[in-house]
CSV table of C-alpha atoms in Angstrom, one decimal:
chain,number,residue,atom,x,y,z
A,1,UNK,CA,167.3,26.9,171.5
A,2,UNK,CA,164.0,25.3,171.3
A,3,UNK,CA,161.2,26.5,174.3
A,4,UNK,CA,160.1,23.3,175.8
A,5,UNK,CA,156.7,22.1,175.1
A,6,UNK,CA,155.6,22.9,178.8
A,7,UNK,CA,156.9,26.5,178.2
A,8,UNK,CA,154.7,27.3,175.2
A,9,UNK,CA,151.5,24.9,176.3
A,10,UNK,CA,151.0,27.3,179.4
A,11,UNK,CA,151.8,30.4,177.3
A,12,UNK,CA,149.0,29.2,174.5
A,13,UNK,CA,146.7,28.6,177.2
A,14,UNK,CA,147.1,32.2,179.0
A,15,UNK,CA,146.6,33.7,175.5
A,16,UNK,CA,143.6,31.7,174.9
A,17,UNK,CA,141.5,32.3,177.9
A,18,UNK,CA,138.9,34.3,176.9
A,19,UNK,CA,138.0,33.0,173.1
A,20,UNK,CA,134.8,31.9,173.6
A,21,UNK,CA,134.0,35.9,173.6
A,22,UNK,CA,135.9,37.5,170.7
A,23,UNK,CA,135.4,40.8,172.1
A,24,UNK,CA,136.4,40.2,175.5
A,25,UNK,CA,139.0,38.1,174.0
A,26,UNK,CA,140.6,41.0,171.7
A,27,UNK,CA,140.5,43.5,174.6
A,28,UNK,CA,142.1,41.1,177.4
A,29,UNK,CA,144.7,39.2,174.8
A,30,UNK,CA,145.7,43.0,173.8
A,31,UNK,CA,145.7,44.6,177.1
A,32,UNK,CA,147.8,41.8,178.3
A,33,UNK,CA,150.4,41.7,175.5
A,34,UNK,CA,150.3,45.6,175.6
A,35,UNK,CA,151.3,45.6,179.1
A,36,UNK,CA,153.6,42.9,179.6
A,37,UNK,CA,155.5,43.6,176.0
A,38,UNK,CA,158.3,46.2,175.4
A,39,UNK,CA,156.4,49.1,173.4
A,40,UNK,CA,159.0,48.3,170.2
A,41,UNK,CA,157.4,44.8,170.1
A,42,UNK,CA,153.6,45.7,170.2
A,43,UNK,CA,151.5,47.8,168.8
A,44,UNK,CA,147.6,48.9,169.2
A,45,UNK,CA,145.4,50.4,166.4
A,46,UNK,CA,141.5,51.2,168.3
A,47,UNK,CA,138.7,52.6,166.7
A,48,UNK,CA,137.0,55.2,169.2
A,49,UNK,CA,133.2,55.6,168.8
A,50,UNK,CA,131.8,59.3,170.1
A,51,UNK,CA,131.0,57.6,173.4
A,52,UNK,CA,134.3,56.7,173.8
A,53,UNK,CA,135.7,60.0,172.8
A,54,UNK,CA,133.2,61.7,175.3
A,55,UNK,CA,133.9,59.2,177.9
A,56,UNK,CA,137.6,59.6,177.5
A,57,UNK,CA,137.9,55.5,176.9
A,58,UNK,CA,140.5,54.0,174.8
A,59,UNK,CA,138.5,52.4,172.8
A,60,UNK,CA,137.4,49.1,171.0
A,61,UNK,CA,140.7,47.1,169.6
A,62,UNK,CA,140.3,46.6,166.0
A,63,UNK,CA,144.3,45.4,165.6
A,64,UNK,CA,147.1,44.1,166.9
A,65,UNK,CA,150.5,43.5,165.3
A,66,UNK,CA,153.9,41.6,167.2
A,67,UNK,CA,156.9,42.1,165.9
A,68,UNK,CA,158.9,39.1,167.5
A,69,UNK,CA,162.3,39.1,165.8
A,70,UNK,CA,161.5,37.9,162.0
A,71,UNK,CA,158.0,37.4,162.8
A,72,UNK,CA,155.3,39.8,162.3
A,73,UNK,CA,151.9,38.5,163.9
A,74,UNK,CA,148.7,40.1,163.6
A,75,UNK,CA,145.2,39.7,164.8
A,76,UNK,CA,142.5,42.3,163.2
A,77,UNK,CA,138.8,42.3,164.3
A,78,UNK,CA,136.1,42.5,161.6
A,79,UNK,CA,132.9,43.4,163.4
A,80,UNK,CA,132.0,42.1,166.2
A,81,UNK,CA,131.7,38.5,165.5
A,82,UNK,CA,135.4,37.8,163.9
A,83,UNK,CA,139.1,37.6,164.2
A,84,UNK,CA,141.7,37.2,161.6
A,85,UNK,CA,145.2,36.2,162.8
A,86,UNK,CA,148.4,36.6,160.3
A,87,UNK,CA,151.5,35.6,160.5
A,88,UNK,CA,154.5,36.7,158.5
A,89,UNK,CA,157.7,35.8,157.8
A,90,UNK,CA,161.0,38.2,157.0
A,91,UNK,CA,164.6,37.3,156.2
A,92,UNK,CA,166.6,40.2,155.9
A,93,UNK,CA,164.1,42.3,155.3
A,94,UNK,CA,162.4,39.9,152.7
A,95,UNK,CA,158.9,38.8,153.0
A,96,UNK,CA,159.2,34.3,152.8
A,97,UNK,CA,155.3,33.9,154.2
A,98,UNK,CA,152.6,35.5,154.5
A,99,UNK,CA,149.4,33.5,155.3
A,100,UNK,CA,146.2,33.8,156.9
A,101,UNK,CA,145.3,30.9,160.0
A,102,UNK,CA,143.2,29.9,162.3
A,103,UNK,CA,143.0,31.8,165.7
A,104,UNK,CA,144.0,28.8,167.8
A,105,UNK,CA,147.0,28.3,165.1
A,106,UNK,CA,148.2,31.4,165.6
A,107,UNK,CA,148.1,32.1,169.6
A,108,UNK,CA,150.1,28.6,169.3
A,109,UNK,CA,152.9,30.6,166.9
A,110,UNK,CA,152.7,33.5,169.3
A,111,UNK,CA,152.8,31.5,172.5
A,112,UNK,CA,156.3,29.3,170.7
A,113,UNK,CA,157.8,32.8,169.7
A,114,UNK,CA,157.5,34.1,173.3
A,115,UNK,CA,159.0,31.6,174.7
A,116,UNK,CA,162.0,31.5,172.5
A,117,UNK,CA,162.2,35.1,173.1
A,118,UNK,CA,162.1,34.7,176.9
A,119,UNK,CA,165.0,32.0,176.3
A,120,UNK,CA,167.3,34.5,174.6
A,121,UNK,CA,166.1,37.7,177.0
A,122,UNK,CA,166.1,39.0,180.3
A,123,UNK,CA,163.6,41.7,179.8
A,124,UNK,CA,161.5,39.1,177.9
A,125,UNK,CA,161.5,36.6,180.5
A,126,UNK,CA,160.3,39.2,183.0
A,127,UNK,CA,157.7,40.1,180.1
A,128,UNK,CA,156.3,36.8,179.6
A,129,UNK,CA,156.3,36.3,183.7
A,130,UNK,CA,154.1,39.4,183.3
A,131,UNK,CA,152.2,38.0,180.9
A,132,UNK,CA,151.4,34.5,182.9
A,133,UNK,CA,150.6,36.2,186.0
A,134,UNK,CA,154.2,35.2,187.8
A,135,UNK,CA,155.7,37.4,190.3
């Protein structure tokens, strides 16, 4: 089953919202995907400054990774001035792909991979709802 092009248009553009400021953009993209997401399909690595410890604040996202059936997607920050999105490809287990691509490229991968996700799931359907702001 292929999403339709509708389906992953207004996906790609909820996950893109914010990119004009990467660091607003890393924080919203992963707070949304962390709380609309099943925990097995998302995870969170932060780096936590002594303010933040002090604070008790989560701290600043450094990466995310997806894990959307053979798909692994990830989007690392370097600094404050950069993200670097990855996508890579498994069969059985077996690395096919593994390549570095634009931001844009790869909220588009994520955004097709939801989708298809949502067309085979329930839960994922109520996820990606989630994720778009639906009731």
């Amino acid at each position: 089953m292929n999403a339709s092009p509708e389906d992953v248009d207004a996906i790609a553009a909820a996950l893109r919202a914010d990119v004009a400021d990467l660091e607003v953009y890393a924080n919203v993209l992963t707070s949304s995907l962390a709380e609309a997401l099943p925990e097995d399909l998302v995870s969170v690595e932060r780096t936590r400054s002594m303010g933040d410890l002090l604070a008790g604040r989560a701290g600043a996202v450094r990466r995310i990774v997806l894990h959307l059936g053979e798909w692994e997607l990830t989007l690392s920050r370097h600094g404050r001035a950069s993200l670097v999105a990855h996508a890579r490809q498994k069969v059985r287990g077996v690395v096919i792909s593994n390549r570095e691509m634009p931001v844009d490229e790869w909220v588009q991968l994520l955004a097709s991979r939801l989708a298809e996700r949502a067309k085979q799931s329930a839960d994922a359907r109520a996820a990606l709802a989630r994720l778009l702001g639906q009731p």
